PDB file of C-alpha atoms and ligand atoms in Angstrom:
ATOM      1  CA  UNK A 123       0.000   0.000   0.000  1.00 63.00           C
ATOM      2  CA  UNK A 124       1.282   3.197  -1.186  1.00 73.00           C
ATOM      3  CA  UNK A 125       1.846   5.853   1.493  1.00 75.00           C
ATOM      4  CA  UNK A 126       0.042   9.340   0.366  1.00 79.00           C
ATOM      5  CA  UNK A 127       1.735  11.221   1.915  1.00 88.00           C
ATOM      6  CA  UNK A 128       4.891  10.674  -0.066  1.00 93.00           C
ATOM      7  CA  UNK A 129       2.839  12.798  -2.797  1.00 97.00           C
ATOM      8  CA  UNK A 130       4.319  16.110  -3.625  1.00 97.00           C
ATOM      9  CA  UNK A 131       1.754  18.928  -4.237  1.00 96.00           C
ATOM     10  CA  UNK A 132       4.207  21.075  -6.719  1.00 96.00           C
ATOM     11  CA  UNK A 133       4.589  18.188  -9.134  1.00 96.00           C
ATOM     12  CA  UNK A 134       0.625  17.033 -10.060  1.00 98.00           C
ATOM     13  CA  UNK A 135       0.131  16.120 -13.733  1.00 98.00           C
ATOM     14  CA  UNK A 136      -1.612  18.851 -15.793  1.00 98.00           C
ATOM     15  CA  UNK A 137      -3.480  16.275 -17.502  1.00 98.00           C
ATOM     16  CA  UNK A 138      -4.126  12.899 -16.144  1.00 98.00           C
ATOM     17  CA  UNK A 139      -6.462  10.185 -18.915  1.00 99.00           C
ATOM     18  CA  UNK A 140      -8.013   7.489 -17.245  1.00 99.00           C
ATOM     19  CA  UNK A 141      -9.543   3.846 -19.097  1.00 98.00           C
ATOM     20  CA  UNK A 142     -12.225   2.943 -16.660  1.00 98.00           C
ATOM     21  CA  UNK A 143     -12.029  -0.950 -17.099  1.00 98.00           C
ATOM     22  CA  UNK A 144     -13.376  -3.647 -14.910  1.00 98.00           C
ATOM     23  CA  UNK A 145     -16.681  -2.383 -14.529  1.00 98.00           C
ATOM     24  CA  UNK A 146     -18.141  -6.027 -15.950  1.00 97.00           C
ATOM     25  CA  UNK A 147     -15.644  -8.523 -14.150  1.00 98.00           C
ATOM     26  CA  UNK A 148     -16.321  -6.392 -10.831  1.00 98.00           C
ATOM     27  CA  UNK A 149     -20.214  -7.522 -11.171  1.00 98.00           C
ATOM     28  CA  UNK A 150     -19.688 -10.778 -12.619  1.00 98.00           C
ATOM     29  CA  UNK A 151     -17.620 -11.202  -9.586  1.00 98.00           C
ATOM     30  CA  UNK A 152     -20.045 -10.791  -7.223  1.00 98.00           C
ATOM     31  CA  UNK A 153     -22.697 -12.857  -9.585  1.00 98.00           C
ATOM     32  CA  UNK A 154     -24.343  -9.773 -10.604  1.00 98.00           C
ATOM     33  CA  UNK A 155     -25.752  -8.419 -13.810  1.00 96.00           C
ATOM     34  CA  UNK A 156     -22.856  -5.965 -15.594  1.00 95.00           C
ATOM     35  CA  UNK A 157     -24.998  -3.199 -15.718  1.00 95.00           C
ATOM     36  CA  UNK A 158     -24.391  -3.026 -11.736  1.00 97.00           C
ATOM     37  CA  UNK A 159     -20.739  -2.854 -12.375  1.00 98.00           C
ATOM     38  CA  UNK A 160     -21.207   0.290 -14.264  1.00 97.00           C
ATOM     39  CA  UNK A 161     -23.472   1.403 -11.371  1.00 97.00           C
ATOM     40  CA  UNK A 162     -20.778   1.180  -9.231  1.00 98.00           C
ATOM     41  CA  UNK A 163     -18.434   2.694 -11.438  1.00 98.00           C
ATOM     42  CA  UNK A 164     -20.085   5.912 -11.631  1.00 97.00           C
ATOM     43  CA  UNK A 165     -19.156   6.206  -7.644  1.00 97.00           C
ATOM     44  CA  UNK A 166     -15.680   6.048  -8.767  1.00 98.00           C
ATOM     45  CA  UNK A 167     -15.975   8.805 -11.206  1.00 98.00           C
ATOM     46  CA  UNK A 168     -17.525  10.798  -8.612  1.00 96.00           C
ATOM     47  CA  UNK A 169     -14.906  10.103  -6.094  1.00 97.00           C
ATOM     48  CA  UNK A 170     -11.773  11.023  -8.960  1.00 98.00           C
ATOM     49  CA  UNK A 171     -13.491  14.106 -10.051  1.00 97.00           C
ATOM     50  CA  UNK A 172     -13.311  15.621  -6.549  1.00 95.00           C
ATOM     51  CA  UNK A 173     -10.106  14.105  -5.942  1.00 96.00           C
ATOM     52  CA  UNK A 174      -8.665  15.751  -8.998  1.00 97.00           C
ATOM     53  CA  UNK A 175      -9.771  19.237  -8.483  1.00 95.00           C
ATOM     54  CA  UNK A 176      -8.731  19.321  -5.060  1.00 95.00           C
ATOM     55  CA  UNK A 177      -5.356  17.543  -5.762  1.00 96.00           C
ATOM     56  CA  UNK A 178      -4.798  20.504  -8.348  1.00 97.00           C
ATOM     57  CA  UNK A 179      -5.266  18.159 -11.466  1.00 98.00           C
ATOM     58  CA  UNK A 180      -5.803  20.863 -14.556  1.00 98.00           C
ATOM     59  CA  UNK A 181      -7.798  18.213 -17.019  1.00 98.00           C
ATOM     60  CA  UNK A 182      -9.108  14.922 -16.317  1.00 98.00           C
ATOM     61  CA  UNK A 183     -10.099  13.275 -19.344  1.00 98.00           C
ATOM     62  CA  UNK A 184     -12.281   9.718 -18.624  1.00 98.00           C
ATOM     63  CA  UNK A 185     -12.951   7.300 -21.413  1.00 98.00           C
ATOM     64  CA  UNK A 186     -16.888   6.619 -20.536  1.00 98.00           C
ATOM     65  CA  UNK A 187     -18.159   4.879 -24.198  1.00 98.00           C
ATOM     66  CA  UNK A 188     -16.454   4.425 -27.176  1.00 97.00           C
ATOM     67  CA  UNK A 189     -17.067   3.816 -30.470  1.00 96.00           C
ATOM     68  CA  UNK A 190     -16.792   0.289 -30.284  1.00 96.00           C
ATOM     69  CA  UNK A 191     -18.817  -0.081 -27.112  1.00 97.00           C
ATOM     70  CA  UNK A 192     -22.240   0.142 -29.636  1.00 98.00           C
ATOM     71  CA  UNK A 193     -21.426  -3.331 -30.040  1.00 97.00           C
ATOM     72  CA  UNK A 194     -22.459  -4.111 -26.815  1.00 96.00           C
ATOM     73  CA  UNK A 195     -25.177  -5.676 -26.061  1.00 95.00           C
ATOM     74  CA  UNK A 196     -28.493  -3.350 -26.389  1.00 96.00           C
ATOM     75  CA  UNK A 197     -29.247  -3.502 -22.952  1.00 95.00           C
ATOM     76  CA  UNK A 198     -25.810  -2.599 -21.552  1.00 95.00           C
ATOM     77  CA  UNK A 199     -25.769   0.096 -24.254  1.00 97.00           C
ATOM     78  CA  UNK A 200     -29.126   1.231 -22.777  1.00 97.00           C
ATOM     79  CA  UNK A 201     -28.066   1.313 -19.181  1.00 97.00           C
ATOM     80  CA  UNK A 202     -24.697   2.843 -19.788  1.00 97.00           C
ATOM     81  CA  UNK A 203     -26.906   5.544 -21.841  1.00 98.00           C
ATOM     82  CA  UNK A 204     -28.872   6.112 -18.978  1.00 98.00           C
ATOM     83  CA  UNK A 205     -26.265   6.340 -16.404  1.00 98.00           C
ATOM     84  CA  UNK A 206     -24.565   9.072 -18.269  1.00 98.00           C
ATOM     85  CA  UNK A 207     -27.749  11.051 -18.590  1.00 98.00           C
ATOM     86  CA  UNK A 208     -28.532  10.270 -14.616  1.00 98.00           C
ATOM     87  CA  UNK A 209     -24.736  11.419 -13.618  1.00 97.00           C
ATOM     88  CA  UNK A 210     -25.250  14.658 -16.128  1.00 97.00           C
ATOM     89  CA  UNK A 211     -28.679  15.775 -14.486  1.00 96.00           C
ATOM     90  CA  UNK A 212     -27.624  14.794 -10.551  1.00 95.00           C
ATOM     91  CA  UNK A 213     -23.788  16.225 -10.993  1.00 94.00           C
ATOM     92  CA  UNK A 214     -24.701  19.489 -12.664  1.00 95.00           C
ATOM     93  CA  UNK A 215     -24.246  21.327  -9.391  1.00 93.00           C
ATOM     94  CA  UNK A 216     -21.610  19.476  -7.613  1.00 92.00           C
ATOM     95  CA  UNK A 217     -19.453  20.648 -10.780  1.00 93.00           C
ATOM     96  CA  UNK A 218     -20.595  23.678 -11.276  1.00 93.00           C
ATOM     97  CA  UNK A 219     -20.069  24.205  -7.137  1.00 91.00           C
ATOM     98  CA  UNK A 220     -16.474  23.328  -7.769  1.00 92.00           C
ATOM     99  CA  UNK A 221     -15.924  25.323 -10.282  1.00 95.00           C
ATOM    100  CA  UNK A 222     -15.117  22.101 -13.161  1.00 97.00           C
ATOM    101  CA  UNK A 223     -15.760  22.686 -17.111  1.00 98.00           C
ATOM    102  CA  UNK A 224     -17.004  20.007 -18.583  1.00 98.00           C
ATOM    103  CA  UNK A 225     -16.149  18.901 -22.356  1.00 98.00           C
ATOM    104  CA  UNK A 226     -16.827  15.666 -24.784  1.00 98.00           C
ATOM    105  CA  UNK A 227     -14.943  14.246 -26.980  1.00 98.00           C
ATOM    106  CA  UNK A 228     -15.919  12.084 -29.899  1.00 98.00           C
ATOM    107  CA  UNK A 229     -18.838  11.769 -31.824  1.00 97.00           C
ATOM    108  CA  UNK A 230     -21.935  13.670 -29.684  1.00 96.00           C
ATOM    109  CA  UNK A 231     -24.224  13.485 -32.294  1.00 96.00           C
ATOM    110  CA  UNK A 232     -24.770   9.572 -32.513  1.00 97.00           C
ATOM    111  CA  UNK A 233     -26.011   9.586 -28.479  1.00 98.00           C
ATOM    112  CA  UNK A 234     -29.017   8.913 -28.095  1.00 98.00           C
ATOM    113  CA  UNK A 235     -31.317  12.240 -27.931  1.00 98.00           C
ATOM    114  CA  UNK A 236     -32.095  12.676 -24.146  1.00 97.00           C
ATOM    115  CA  UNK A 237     -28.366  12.447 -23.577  1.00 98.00           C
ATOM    116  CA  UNK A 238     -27.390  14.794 -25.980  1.00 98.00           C
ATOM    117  CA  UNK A 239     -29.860  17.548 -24.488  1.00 98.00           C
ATOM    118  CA  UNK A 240     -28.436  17.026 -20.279  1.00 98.00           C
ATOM    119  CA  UNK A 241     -24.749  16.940 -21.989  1.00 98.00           C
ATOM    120  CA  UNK A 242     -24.912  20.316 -23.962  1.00 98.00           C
ATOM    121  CA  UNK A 243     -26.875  21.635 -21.112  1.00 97.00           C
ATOM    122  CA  UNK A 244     -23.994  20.514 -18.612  1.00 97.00           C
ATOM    123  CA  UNK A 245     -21.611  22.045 -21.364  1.00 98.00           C
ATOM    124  CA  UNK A 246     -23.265  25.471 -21.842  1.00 97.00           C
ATOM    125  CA  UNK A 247     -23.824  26.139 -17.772  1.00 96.00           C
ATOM    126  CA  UNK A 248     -20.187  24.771 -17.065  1.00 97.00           C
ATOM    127  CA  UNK A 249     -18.569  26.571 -19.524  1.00 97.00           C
ATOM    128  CA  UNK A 250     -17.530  29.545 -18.032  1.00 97.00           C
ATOM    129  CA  UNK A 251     -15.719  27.568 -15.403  1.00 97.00           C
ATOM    130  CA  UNK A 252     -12.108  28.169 -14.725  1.00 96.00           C
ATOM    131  CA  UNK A 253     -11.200  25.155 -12.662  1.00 97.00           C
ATOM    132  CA  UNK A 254     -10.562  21.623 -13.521  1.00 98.00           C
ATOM    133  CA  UNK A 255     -11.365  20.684 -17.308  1.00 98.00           C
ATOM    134  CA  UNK A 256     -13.178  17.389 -17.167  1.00 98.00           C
ATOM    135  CA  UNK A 257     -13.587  15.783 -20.438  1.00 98.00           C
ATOM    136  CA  UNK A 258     -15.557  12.960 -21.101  1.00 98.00           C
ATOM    137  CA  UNK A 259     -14.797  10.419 -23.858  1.00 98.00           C
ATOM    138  CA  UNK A 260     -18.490   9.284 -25.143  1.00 98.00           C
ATOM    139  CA  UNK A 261     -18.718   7.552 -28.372  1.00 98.00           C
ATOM    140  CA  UNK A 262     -14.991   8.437 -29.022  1.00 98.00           C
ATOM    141  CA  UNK A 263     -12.370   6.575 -30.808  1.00 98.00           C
ATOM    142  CA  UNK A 264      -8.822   7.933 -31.353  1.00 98.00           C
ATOM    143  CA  UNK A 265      -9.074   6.352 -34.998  1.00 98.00           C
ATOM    144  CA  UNK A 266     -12.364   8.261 -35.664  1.00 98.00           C
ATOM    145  CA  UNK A 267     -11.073  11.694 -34.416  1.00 98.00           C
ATOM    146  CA  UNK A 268      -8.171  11.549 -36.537  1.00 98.00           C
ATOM    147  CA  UNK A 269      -9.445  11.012 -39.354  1.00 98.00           C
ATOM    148  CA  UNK A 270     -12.177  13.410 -38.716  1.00 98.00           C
ATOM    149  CA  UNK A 271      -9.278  15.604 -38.430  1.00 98.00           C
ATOM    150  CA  UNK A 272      -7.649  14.445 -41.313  1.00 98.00           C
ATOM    151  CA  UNK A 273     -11.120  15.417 -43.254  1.00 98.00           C
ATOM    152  CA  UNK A 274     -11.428  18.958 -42.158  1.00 98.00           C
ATOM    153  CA  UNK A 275      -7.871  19.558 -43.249  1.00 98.00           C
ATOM    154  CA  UNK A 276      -7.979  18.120 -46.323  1.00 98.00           C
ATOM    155  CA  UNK A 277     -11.395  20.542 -47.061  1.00 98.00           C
ATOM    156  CA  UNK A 278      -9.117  23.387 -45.480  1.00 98.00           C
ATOM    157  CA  UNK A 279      -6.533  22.207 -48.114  1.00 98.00           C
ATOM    158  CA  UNK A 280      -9.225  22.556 -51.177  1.00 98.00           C
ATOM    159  CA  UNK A 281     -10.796  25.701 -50.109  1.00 98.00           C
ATOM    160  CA  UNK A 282      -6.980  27.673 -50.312  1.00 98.00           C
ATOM    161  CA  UNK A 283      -6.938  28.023 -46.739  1.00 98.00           C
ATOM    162  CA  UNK A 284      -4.192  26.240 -46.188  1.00 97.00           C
ATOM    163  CA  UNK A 285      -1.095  24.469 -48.067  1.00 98.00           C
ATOM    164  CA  UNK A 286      -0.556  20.749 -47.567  1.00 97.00           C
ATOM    165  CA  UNK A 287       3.017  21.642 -46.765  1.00 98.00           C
ATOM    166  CA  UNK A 288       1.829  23.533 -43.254  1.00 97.00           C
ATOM    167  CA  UNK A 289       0.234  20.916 -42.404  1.00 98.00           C
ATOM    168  CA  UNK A 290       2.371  20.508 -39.150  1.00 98.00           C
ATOM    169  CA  UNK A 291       1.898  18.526 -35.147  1.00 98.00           C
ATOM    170  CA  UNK A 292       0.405  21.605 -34.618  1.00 98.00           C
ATOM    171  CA  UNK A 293      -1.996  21.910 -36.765  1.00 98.00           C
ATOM    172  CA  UNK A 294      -2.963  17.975 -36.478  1.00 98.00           C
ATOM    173  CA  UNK A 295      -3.486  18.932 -32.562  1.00 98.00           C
ATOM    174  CA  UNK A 296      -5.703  22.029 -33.229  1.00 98.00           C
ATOM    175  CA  UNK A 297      -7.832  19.745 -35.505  1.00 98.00           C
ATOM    176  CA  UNK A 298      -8.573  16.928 -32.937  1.00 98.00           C
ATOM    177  CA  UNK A 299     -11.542  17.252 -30.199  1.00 98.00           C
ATOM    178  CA  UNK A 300      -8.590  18.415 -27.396  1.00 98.00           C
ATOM    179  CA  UNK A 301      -7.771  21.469 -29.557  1.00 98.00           C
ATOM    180  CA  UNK A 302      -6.188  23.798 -27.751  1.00 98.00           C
ATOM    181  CA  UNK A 303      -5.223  21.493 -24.453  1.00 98.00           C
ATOM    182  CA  UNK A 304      -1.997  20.056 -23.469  1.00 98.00           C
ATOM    183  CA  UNK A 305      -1.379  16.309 -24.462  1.00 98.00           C
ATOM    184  CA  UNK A 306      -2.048  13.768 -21.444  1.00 98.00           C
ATOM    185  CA  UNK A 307       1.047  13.425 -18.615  1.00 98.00           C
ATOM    186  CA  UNK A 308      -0.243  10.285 -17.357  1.00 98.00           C
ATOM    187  CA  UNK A 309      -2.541   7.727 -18.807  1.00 98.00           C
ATOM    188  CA  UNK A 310      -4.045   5.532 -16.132  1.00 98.00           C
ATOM    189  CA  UNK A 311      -5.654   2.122 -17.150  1.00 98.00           C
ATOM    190  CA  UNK A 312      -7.537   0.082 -13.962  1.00 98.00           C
ATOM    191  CA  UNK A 313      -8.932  -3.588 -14.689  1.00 98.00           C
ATOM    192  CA  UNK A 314      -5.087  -4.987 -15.528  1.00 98.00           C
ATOM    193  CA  UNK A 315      -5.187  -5.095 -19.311  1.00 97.00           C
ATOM    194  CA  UNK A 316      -2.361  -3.589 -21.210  1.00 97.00           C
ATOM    195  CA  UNK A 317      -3.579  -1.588 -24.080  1.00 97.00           C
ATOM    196  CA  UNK A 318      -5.078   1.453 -25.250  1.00 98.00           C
ATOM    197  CA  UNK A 319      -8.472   0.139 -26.850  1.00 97.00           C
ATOM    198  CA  UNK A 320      -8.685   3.249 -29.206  1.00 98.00           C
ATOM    199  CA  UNK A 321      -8.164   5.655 -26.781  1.00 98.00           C
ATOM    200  CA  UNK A 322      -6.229   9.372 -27.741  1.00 98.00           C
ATOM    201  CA  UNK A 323      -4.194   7.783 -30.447  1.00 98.00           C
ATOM    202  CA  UNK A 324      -2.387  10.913 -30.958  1.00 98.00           C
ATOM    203  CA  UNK A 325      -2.575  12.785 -27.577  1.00 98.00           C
ATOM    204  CA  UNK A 326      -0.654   9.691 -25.943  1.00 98.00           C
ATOM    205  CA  UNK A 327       2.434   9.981 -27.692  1.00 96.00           C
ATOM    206  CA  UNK A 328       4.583  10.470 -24.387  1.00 95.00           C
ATOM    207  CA  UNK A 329       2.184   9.954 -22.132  1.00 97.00           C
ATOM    208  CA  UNK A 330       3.707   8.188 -18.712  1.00 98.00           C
ATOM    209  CA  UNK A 331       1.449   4.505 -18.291  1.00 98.00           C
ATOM    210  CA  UNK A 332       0.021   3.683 -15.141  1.00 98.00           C
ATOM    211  CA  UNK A 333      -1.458  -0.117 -14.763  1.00 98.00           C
ATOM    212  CA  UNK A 334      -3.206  -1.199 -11.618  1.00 98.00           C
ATOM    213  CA  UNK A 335      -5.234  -4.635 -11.575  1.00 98.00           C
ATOM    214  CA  UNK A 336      -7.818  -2.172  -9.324  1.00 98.00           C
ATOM    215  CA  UNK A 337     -11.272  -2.635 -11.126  1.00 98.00           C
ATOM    216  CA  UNK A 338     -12.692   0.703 -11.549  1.00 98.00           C
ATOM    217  CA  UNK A 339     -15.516   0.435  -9.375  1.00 98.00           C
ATOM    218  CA  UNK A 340     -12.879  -0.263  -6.528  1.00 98.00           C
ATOM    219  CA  UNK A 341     -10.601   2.712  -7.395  1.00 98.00           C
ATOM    220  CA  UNK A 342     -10.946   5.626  -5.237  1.00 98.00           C
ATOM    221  CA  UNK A 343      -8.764   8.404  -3.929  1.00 97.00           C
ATOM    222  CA  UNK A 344      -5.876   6.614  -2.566  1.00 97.00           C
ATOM    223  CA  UNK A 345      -5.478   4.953  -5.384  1.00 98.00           C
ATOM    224  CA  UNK A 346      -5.727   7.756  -7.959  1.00 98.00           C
ATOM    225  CA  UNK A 347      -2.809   9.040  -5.359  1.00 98.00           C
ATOM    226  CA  UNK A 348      -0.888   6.020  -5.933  1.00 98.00           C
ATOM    227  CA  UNK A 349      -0.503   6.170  -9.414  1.00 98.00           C
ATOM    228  CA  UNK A 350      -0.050  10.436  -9.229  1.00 98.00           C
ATOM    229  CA  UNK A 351       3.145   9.324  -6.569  1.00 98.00           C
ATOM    230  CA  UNK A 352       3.856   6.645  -9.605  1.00 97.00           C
ATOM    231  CA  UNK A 353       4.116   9.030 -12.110  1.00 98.00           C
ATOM    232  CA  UNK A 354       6.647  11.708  -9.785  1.00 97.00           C
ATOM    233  CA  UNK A 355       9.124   8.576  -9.555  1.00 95.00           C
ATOM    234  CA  UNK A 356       9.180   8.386 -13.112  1.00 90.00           C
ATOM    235  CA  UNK A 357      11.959  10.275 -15.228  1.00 84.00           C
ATOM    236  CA  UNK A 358      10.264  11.555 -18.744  1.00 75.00           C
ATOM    237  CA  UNK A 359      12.717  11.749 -21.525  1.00 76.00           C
ATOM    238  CA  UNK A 360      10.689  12.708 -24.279  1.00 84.00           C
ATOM    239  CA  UNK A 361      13.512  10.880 -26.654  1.00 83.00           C
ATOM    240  CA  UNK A 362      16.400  12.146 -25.120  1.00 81.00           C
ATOM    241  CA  UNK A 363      18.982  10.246 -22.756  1.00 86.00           C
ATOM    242  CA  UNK A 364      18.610  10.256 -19.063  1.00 86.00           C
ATOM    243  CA  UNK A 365      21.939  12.116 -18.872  1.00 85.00           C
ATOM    244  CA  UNK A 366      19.943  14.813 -21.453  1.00 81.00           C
ATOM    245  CA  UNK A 367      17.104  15.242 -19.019  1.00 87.00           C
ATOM    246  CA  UNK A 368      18.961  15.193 -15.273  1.00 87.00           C
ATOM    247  CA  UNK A 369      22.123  17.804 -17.045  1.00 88.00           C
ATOM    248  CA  UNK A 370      19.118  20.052 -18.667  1.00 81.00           C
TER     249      UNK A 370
HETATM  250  C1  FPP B1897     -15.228  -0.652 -19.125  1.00 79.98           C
HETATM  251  O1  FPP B1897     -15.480  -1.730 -18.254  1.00 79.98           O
HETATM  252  C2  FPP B1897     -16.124   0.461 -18.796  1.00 79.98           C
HETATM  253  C3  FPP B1897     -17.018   0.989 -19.665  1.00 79.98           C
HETATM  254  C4  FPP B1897     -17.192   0.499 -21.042  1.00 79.98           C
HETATM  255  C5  FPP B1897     -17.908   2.085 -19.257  1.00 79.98           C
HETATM  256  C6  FPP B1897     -17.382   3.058 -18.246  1.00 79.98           C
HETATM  257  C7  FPP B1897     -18.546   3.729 -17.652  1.00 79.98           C
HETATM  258  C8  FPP B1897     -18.657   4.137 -16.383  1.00 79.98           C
HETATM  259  C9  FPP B1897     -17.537   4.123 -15.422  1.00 79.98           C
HETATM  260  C10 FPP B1897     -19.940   4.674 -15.843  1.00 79.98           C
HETATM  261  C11 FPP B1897     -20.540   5.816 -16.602  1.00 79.98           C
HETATM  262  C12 FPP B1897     -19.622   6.944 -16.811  1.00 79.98           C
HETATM  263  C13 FPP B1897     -19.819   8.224 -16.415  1.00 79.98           C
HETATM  264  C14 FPP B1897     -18.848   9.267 -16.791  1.00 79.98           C
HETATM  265  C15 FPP B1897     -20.966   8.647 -15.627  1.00 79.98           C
HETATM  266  P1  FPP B1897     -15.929  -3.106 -18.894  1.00 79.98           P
HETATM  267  O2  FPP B1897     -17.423  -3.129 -18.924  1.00 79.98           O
HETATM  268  O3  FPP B1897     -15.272  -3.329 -20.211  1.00 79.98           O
HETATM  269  O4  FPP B1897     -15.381  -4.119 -17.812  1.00 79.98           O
HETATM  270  P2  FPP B1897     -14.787  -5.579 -18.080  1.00 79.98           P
HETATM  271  O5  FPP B1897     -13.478  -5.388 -18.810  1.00 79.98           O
HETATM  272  O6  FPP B1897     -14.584  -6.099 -16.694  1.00 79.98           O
HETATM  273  O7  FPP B1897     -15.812  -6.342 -18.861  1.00 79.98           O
END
């Protein structure tokens, strides 16, 4: 068990991505349906949220549906649908109290309507917001946003606005749904599995990876801690050697 109070307060993230796994192996566990796993899970996300703004977190970006989770069955699509739209309607204060901007990335249109109405509304109130940035990935795949990227370029390209040769990191960035934030510092993944299922393709590029076989409906506070004290023990390199960084 990690001690928390080895965490240092001047060295928190600026942007910390989370993949909220486990939610289904934490019910099936305890012989109950999945969509109780997701139930639970939204506890979790109400416990980091807090955590994060108080911890001094800038954006917390949580990967809650993506594009391949349609394939789920309908009624776990259904329930995951509604336990958005319940979190959107109950939460609205609570963030707007603490003073968090929410955002979404990926493809809003394709929720289903009554989603789409809480989550702009949550948007438009929370906008003016200065505090933590807390984006929520909801039908998003990194694939899809890049190439929806790639699109709007490429009509920026025909119309004269731009030259293919500009066409720069920069510009890639200011094209994708986290225009205009920082790339992730730490990407945390709970439930064990090593991969990145799709998630912020391009925003990961030198992202620090944090694995803990925590299911997400399990992972509160301390642990988010744990893994922030994990990532301050790491030495980021960005490509150069560790005599580079420590001389620099
Ligand atoms: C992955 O676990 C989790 C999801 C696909 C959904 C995450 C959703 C929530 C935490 C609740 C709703 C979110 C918000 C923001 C209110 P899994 O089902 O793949 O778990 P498994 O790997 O154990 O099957």
């Amino acid at each position: 068990m990690t001690d928390t109070t080895e965490l240092d307060l001047g060295n928190i993230p600026t942007n910390v991505a989370i993949i909220m796994d486990g939610n289904g192996r934490w019910a099936q566990n305890r012989g109950l349906p999945r969509p109780v796993g997701h139930k639970h899970g939204v506890e979790s996300v109400q416990d980091i949220v807090r955590a994060a703004a108080k911890l001094g977190v800038k954006i917390l970006t949580l990967y809650a549906f993506s594009t391949e989770n349609w394939n789920r069955p309908p009624l776990e699509v259904q329930a995951l649908m509604g336990l958005l739209k319940t979190f959107l309607q109950n939460e609205l204060k609570t963030i707007t109290d603490n003073n968090v901007c929410l955002k979404c990335l990926g493809q809003k249109e394709r929720l289903p309507n009554e989603v789409r109405q809480v989550l702009d509304n949550a948007i438009a109130q929370t906008a003016d917001n200065n505090g933590l940035i807390l984006n929520l990935a909801l039908s998003y795949g990194g694939r899809n946003e890049i190439v929806r990227a790639v699109q709007q370029i490429a009509a920026e390209c025909r119309q004269g606005l731009i030259k293919p040769e500009e066409i720069d990191d920069a510009l890639v960035s200011a094209h994708l749904d986290t225009a205009g934030q920082p790339d992730p510092d730490l990407l945390i993944r709970t439930g064990g599995e090593s991969r990145l299922s799709n998630f912020l393709l391009w925003q990961l590029s030198y992202a620090e990876i944090y694995i803990t076989d925590t299911l997400w409906p399990d992972f509160r506070k301390n642990d988010f801690i744990s893994a922030l004290i994990d990532f301050q023990n790491r030495q980021r390199r960005f490509g150069k050697t560790s005599k580079q960084v420590t001389e620099s």
